Coordinates of C-alpha atoms in Angstrom, one line a residue:
M1 CA 144.6 85.7 130.7
K2 CA 144.0 89.4 131.3
K3 CA 141.9 90.3 134.3
I4 CA 138.8 92.3 133.7
S5 CA 138.0 94.9 136.3
Q6 CA 134.6 95.1 138.0
L7 CA 134.1 98.4 136.2
G8 CA 134.9 96.8 132.9
L9 CA 132.5 94.0 133.5
A10 CA 129.8 96.5 134.5
L11 CA 130.3 98.4 131.3
F12 CA 130.4 95.2 129.2
F13 CA 127.1 93.9 130.6
A14 CA 125.5 97.3 130.3
T15 CA 126.4 97.3 126.7
L16 CA 125.3 93.8 126.2
S17 CA 121.9 94.5 127.7
T18 CA 121.2 97.0 124.9
V19 CA 122.2 94.6 122.1
W20 CA 119.3 92.9 120.4
I21 CA 119.7 90.0 118.0
G22 CA 117.5 90.2 114.9
C23 CA 117.5 88.8 111.4
G24 CA 120.8 87.2 112.1
D25 CA 122.6 90.5 112.9
D26 CA 123.3 92.6 115.9
V27 CA 120.9 95.5 116.3
S28 CA 121.1 97.9 119.2
D29 CA 118.0 99.5 120.7
P30 CA 118.3 103.2 120.0
S31 CA 118.2 105.5 123.0
A32 CA 115.5 108.1 123.5
D33 CA 118.1 110.8 122.8
N34 CA 119.2 109.3 119.5
D35 CA 115.7 108.4 118.2
Q36 CA 114.5 111.6 116.5
F37 CA 112.0 110.0 114.2
D38 CA 108.9 112.2 114.0
R39 CA 106.2 110.0 115.3
S40 CA 103.5 112.7 115.1
V41 CA 103.9 112.9 111.3
M42 CA 103.6 109.1 111.1
L43 CA 100.5 109.2 113.3
E44 CA 99.0 112.0 111.2
H45 CA 99.5 109.8 108.1
W46 CA 98.0 106.8 109.8
V47 CA 94.9 108.8 110.7
D48 CA 94.5 110.9 107.5
G49 CA 95.7 108.2 105.1
F50 CA 94.1 105.1 106.5
I51 CA 91.8 105.3 109.5
I52 CA 89.5 108.2 108.8
P53 CA 89.1 107.7 105.0
G54 CA 88.9 104.0 105.6
Y55 CA 86.1 104.3 108.1
K56 CA 84.4 106.9 105.8
S57 CA 84.5 104.5 102.9
Y58 CA 83.3 101.6 105.1
L59 CA 80.5 103.7 106.4
E60 CA 79.4 104.6 102.9
A61 CA 79.4 100.9 102.0
I62 CA 77.3 100.1 105.1
D63 CA 74.8 102.9 104.1
S64 CA 74.5 101.2 100.7
L65 CA 74.0 97.9 102.4
D66 CA 71.3 99.4 104.6
A67 CA 69.5 100.9 101.6
K68 CA 69.5 97.6 99.8
A69 CA 68.3 95.8 102.9
K70 CA 65.4 98.2 103.3
K71 CA 64.4 97.6 99.7
F72 CA 64.5 93.9 100.1
V73 CA 62.6 94.0 103.4
A74 CA 59.9 96.3 101.8
D75 CA 59.3 93.9 99.0
P76 CA 61.3 90.7 99.0
D77 CA 62.1 89.1 95.6
I78 CA 65.0 87.4 93.8
S79 CA 66.3 90.6 92.2
R80 CA 66.4 92.5 95.4
L81 CA 68.0 89.6 97.2
N82 CA 70.8 89.5 94.6
D83 CA 71.3 93.3 94.9
L84 CA 71.5 92.9 98.7
R85 CA 74.1 90.2 98.4
N86 CA 76.2 92.3 96.0
N87 CA 76.2 95.2 98.5
F88 CA 76.9 92.7 101.3
G89 CA 80.1 91.6 99.6
F90 CA 81.2 95.1 99.0
A91 CA 80.6 96.2 102.6
Y92 CA 82.2 93.0 104.0
N93 CA 85.4 93.7 101.9
A94 CA 85.4 97.4 103.1
W95 CA 85.3 96.1 106.6
Q96 CA 88.6 94.2 106.1
E97 CA 90.4 97.5 105.5
V98 CA 89.5 99.0 108.9
S99 CA 89.1 95.9 111.2
M100 CA 92.8 96.3 112.3
F101 CA 92.1 99.8 113.7
E102 CA 90.5 98.6 117.0
I103 CA 91.6 101.6 119.0
G104 CA 89.8 104.4 120.7
R105 CA 86.1 104.4 120.4
A106 CA 86.2 101.2 118.3
E107 CA 87.8 99.4 121.1
E108 CA 85.4 100.8 123.7
L109 CA 82.5 99.6 121.6
A110 CA 84.0 96.2 120.8
L111 CA 83.3 97.0 117.2
R112 CA 85.1 94.0 115.8
K113 CA 83.2 91.6 118.1
H114 CA 79.9 93.1 117.1
T115 CA 80.8 93.0 113.4
N116 CA 82.6 89.8 112.5
I117 CA 82.6 86.9 114.9
Y118 CA 82.3 83.6 113.1
P119 CA 81.2 80.9 112.8
T120 CA 77.8 82.5 113.4
N121 CA 75.3 80.7 115.8
R122 CA 72.5 79.6 113.5
E123 CA 70.5 78.0 116.2
E124 CA 70.5 81.1 118.4
I125 CA 69.7 83.4 115.5
L126 CA 66.6 81.3 114.6
S127 CA 65.7 81.3 118.3
N128 CA 65.9 85.1 118.5
I129 CA 63.7 85.4 115.4
I130 CA 61.1 83.0 116.7
S131 CA 61.0 84.5 120.2
E132 CA 61.4 88.1 118.9
T133 CA 63.2 88.9 122.1
Y134 CA 67.0 89.5 121.9
N135 CA 69.5 92.1 123.1
L136 CA 72.3 92.6 120.6
T137 CA 74.3 94.7 123.1
L138 CA 75.1 91.6 125.2
P139 CA 78.5 89.9 124.7
S140 CA 76.7 86.5 124.6
T141 CA 75.1 87.6 121.3
F142 CA 78.3 88.5 119.4
D143 CA 78.0 85.3 117.4
Q144 CA 74.4 86.2 116.5
Q145 CA 75.0 89.4 114.7
G146 CA 77.4 91.2 112.3
F147 CA 78.3 90.2 108.8
P148 CA 78.3 86.4 109.5
A149 CA 74.7 86.6 110.8
I150 CA 73.6 88.7 107.9
E151 CA 75.3 86.2 105.5
F152 CA 73.3 83.4 107.1
L153 CA 70.0 85.2 106.6
I154 CA 70.5 86.1 103.0
Y155 CA 72.3 83.0 101.8
A156 CA 71.5 80.0 104.0
V157 CA 68.4 80.5 106.1
S158 CA 66.6 78.2 103.7
E159 CA 67.5 75.7 100.9
T160 CA 67.0 77.9 97.8
D161 CA 66.8 81.5 96.9
L162 CA 63.1 81.2 96.2
L163 CA 62.5 79.7 99.6
I164 CA 64.5 82.5 101.3
V165 CA 62.4 85.1 99.6
D166 CA 59.2 83.3 100.6
L167 CA 60.4 83.1 104.2
F168 CA 60.9 86.9 104.3
N169 CA 57.6 87.5 102.6
S170 CA 55.7 85.3 105.1
N171 CA 57.4 86.2 108.4
V172 CA 58.0 89.8 109.5
A173 CA 60.3 88.6 112.3
Y174 CA 62.9 87.7 109.7
K175 CA 62.7 91.2 108.2
T176 CA 63.0 92.8 111.6
Y177 CA 66.1 90.8 112.6
L178 CA 67.9 91.5 109.3
T179 CA 67.1 95.2 109.7
D180 CA 68.3 95.2 113.3
L181 CA 71.6 93.5 112.2
V182 CA 72.4 96.1 109.5
T183 CA 71.3 99.0 111.7
K184 CA 73.5 97.8 114.6
I185 CA 76.6 97.8 112.4
R186 CA 75.7 101.2 110.9
I187 CA 75.2 102.9 114.2
L188 CA 78.4 101.6 115.8
T189 CA 80.5 102.4 112.7
G190 CA 79.0 105.9 112.6
E191 CA 79.9 106.5 116.2
V192 CA 83.5 105.4 115.6
Y193 CA 83.8 107.6 112.5
T194 CA 82.3 110.6 114.3
N195 CA 84.6 110.2 117.2
W196 CA 87.7 110.3 115.0
T197 CA 86.5 113.4 113.2
T198 CA 85.4 115.4 116.3
G199 CA 88.4 115.5 118.4
Y200 CA 90.0 112.1 118.8
R201 CA 92.1 112.6 115.7
E202 CA 94.0 115.5 117.3
M203 CA 94.3 113.6 120.7
F204 CA 95.7 110.6 118.9
I205 CA 98.3 112.6 116.9
E206 CA 99.4 114.7 119.9
D207 CA 100.2 111.6 122.0
A208 CA 103.4 111.0 120.0
G209 CA 105.6 109.9 122.9
S210 CA 107.2 106.5 123.5
S211 CA 105.5 105.4 126.6
A212 CA 103.5 102.2 126.8
S213 CA 100.3 104.2 126.6
S214 CA 101.4 106.4 123.7
S215 CA 99.5 106.2 120.4
V216 CA 102.3 104.5 118.4
N217 CA 102.8 101.8 121.1
R218 CA 99.1 101.1 121.4
M219 CA 98.5 101.1 117.6
V220 CA 101.4 98.8 117.0
N221 CA 100.1 96.4 119.6
D222 CA 96.6 96.5 118.3
Y223 CA 97.8 96.1 114.8
L224 CA 99.9 93.1 115.6
F225 CA 97.2 91.5 117.8
Y226 CA 94.8 91.8 114.9
Y227 CA 97.2 90.1 112.6
E228 CA 97.9 87.3 114.9
R229 CA 94.5 86.6 116.2
F230 CA 92.1 87.6 113.5
L231 CA 94.0 87.4 110.3
R232 CA 96.6 84.6 110.7
S233 CA 94.6 82.5 113.1
G234 CA 91.0 83.4 112.4
K235 CA 91.1 83.3 108.7
I236 CA 93.6 80.5 108.1
G237 CA 94.9 78.8 111.2
I238 CA 91.6 77.8 112.9
P239 CA 89.8 76.4 109.9
A240 CA 93.0 74.6 108.9
G241 CA 93.1 72.9 112.3
V242 CA 96.4 74.3 113.4
F243 CA 95.2 74.7 117.0
S244 CA 92.6 71.9 117.2
G245 CA 94.6 69.1 115.5
S246 CA 92.0 68.5 112.8
P247 CA 90.4 70.8 110.2
L248 CA 87.4 72.9 111.2
T249 CA 85.8 73.5 107.8
N250 CA 82.7 75.2 109.2
N251 CA 84.9 77.9 110.8
V252 CA 85.9 79.6 107.6
E253 CA 85.0 83.2 107.0
A254 CA 82.0 83.8 104.7
L255 CA 81.0 80.1 105.0
Y256 CA 77.7 80.5 103.1
T257 CA 78.5 82.9 100.2
F258 CA 78.5 81.6 96.7
T259 CA 78.8 83.0 93.1
P260 CA 81.1 84.4 94.1
T261 CA 82.5 82.9 97.3
L262 CA 84.0 85.6 99.5
S263 CA 86.4 83.8 101.8
K264 CA 89.6 84.2 99.8
S265 CA 88.8 87.8 98.6
L266 CA 88.1 88.9 102.2
Y267 CA 91.4 87.3 103.4
L268 CA 93.5 88.7 100.6
N269 CA 92.0 92.2 101.1
S270 CA 92.8 92.0 104.8
L271 CA 96.4 90.9 104.1
S272 CA 97.0 93.5 101.5
S273 CA 95.5 96.2 103.8
F274 CA 97.9 95.0 106.6
K275 CA 100.8 95.3 104.2
N276 CA 99.9 98.7 102.9
F277 CA 99.6 100.1 106.5
F278 CA 103.0 98.7 107.3
E279 CA 104.5 100.4 104.2
G280 CA 102.5 103.6 104.6
K281 CA 100.9 103.2 101.2
S282 CA 97.4 104.8 101.4
K283 CA 95.0 104.5 98.5
Y284 CA 93.4 107.6 99.8
N285 CA 96.3 109.9 100.6
G286 CA 99.4 108.5 98.8
N287 CA 102.5 107.3 100.5
G288 CA 103.8 108.6 103.9
P289 CA 105.7 107.8 107.1
S290 CA 105.3 104.2 108.2
L291 CA 106.5 101.5 110.4
S292 CA 108.7 100.4 107.5
E293 CA 110.3 103.8 107.3
Y294 CA 110.6 104.0 111.1
L295 CA 112.5 100.6 111.1
S296 CA 114.8 101.8 108.3
Y297 CA 115.5 104.9 110.3
I298 CA 116.5 102.9 113.3
Q299 CA 118.8 100.8 111.1
T300 CA 120.7 103.9 110.2
L301 CA 121.2 104.6 113.9
T302 CA 122.4 101.1 114.8
S303 CA 124.0 99.9 111.6
G304 CA 121.9 96.8 112.2
A305 CA 119.8 94.4 110.2
N306 CA 117.4 95.6 107.6
I307 CA 114.3 94.5 109.5
S308 CA 111.9 96.4 107.3
S309 CA 113.0 94.6 104.1
A310 CA 112.8 91.2 105.9
I311 CA 109.2 91.9 107.0
E312 CA 108.2 93.1 103.6
A313 CA 109.7 90.1 101.9
A314 CA 107.9 87.8 104.4
I315 CA 104.5 89.5 103.7
D316 CA 105.1 89.3 100.0
N317 CA 105.9 85.6 100.3
A318 CA 102.7 85.1 102.4
I319 CA 100.7 86.8 99.6
E320 CA 102.3 84.7 96.9
V321 CA 101.5 81.5 98.8
S322 CA 98.0 82.7 99.5
N323 CA 97.3 83.3 95.8
G324 CA 97.4 79.6 95.2
L325 CA 94.5 78.9 97.5
D326 CA 91.0 78.0 96.2
D327 CA 88.5 80.9 96.1
D328 CA 86.4 78.9 98.5
F329 CA 88.3 78.2 101.7
Y330 CA 85.7 75.5 102.7
T331 CA 86.6 73.6 99.5
Q332 CA 90.3 74.2 100.1
V333 CA 90.2 72.8 103.6
E334 CA 88.2 69.8 102.5
E335 CA 90.2 68.9 99.4
D336 CA 93.8 70.1 100.1
N337 CA 94.3 71.4 103.6
G338 CA 98.0 71.2 103.1
K339 CA 97.9 74.5 101.2
M340 CA 96.1 76.1 104.1
L341 CA 98.7 74.9 106.5
A342 CA 101.5 76.1 104.2
T343 CA 99.8 79.5 104.1
Y344 CA 99.6 79.6 107.9
D345 CA 103.4 78.9 108.0
A346 CA 104.0 81.8 105.7
L347 CA 101.9 84.1 107.8
Q348 CA 103.6 82.8 111.0
A349 CA 107.0 83.9 109.6
V350 CA 105.7 87.4 109.5
T351 CA 104.5 87.1 113.1
V352 CA 107.9 86.1 114.3
L353 CA 109.7 89.0 112.6
M354 CA 107.2 91.5 113.8
K355 CA 106.8 90.2 117.3
T356 CA 110.4 89.8 118.1
D357 CA 112.5 91.9 115.7
M358 CA 110.2 94.8 115.0
L359 CA 108.9 95.3 118.6
S360 CA 112.4 95.0 120.0
A361 CA 113.8 97.6 117.5
L362 CA 110.9 100.0 118.2
N363 CA 111.3 99.4 122.0
V364 CA 107.6 98.4 122.2
S365 CA 106.4 95.9 124.8
V366 CA 103.6 93.4 124.0
D367 CA 100.5 94.5 125.9
Y368 CA 98.2 91.5 125.1
V369 CA 98.2 87.8 126.0
D370 CA 98.9 85.4 123.2
A371 CA 97.2 82.1 123.9
D372 CA 98.8 80.6 120.8
G373 CA 102.3 80.7 122.4
D374 CA 104.0 82.7 119.7

């Protein structure tokens, strides 16, 4: 057997340390000198193609919801209740397109926690209304506000639509609480949008380096955290009982909506928005540089695995599996939870590819704690 010199061993292990196994092939981590991908152009497309126009569209939807809420509060009746519900569904879907962008001012304000923590706390909401003393800035009230709380008030606060209308007609405290909930979302969203359009956009794009605190690294982490915790687990895994051992039907998103139910449409909108961002496909500004393109660029440097195609195929498979779900996730969990579990498995395949293969290829370290153990 030939002897290997100490220098040879050192070179061997130095080389081995840069080799990354992904998608069944060897993929090297490109050095900073070789990686010439223009991150600033990708950041610009993220901001101008997704974040700013997404928040603008969402804010417009919230303004419409606010207008319908004011009309209903001014003179509650069945017609105005239905108009309010229609605008509620539109705004809730618009939220799904920007929820993943919890960065900058949105992160500072905890926008997602103020907007969409479910299941909502019915008992505390009613207690707040009765006492007329509450502080929606407190973290302890996250489950008493946002879309889930609005949903409860306009769909399930009483047994029938007529009784809901009567309740709002006879008790001004219900009107006040509904108004406060919508106003809270509108103010916070407006602050986030204004921050992006008055200086933060430029700061975000300029921070195009590769450090842990750079815009790309932070956005990738926030994007993946959203997918794991709020899309995969929140919308599918938790109600399906993946983490509890038994189904939690009351934990589905949009629990109270009907004709139409919203749980599936919200989920699919969230998943398609996640996919479009990965592929750089903006409905506002066309196609542009993306994580998918970045991964393909790295592949040309390393002659490694086609990670981008593998991720896109996994997301497409998750969407295909998801399309087979019932429109009402409560019904789906109750009658055939196996389909929910299969959907979770499909979503989990995306998690594995992104959290291991993608992050390694991009040389991005995870900056959040994953309690699910993935």
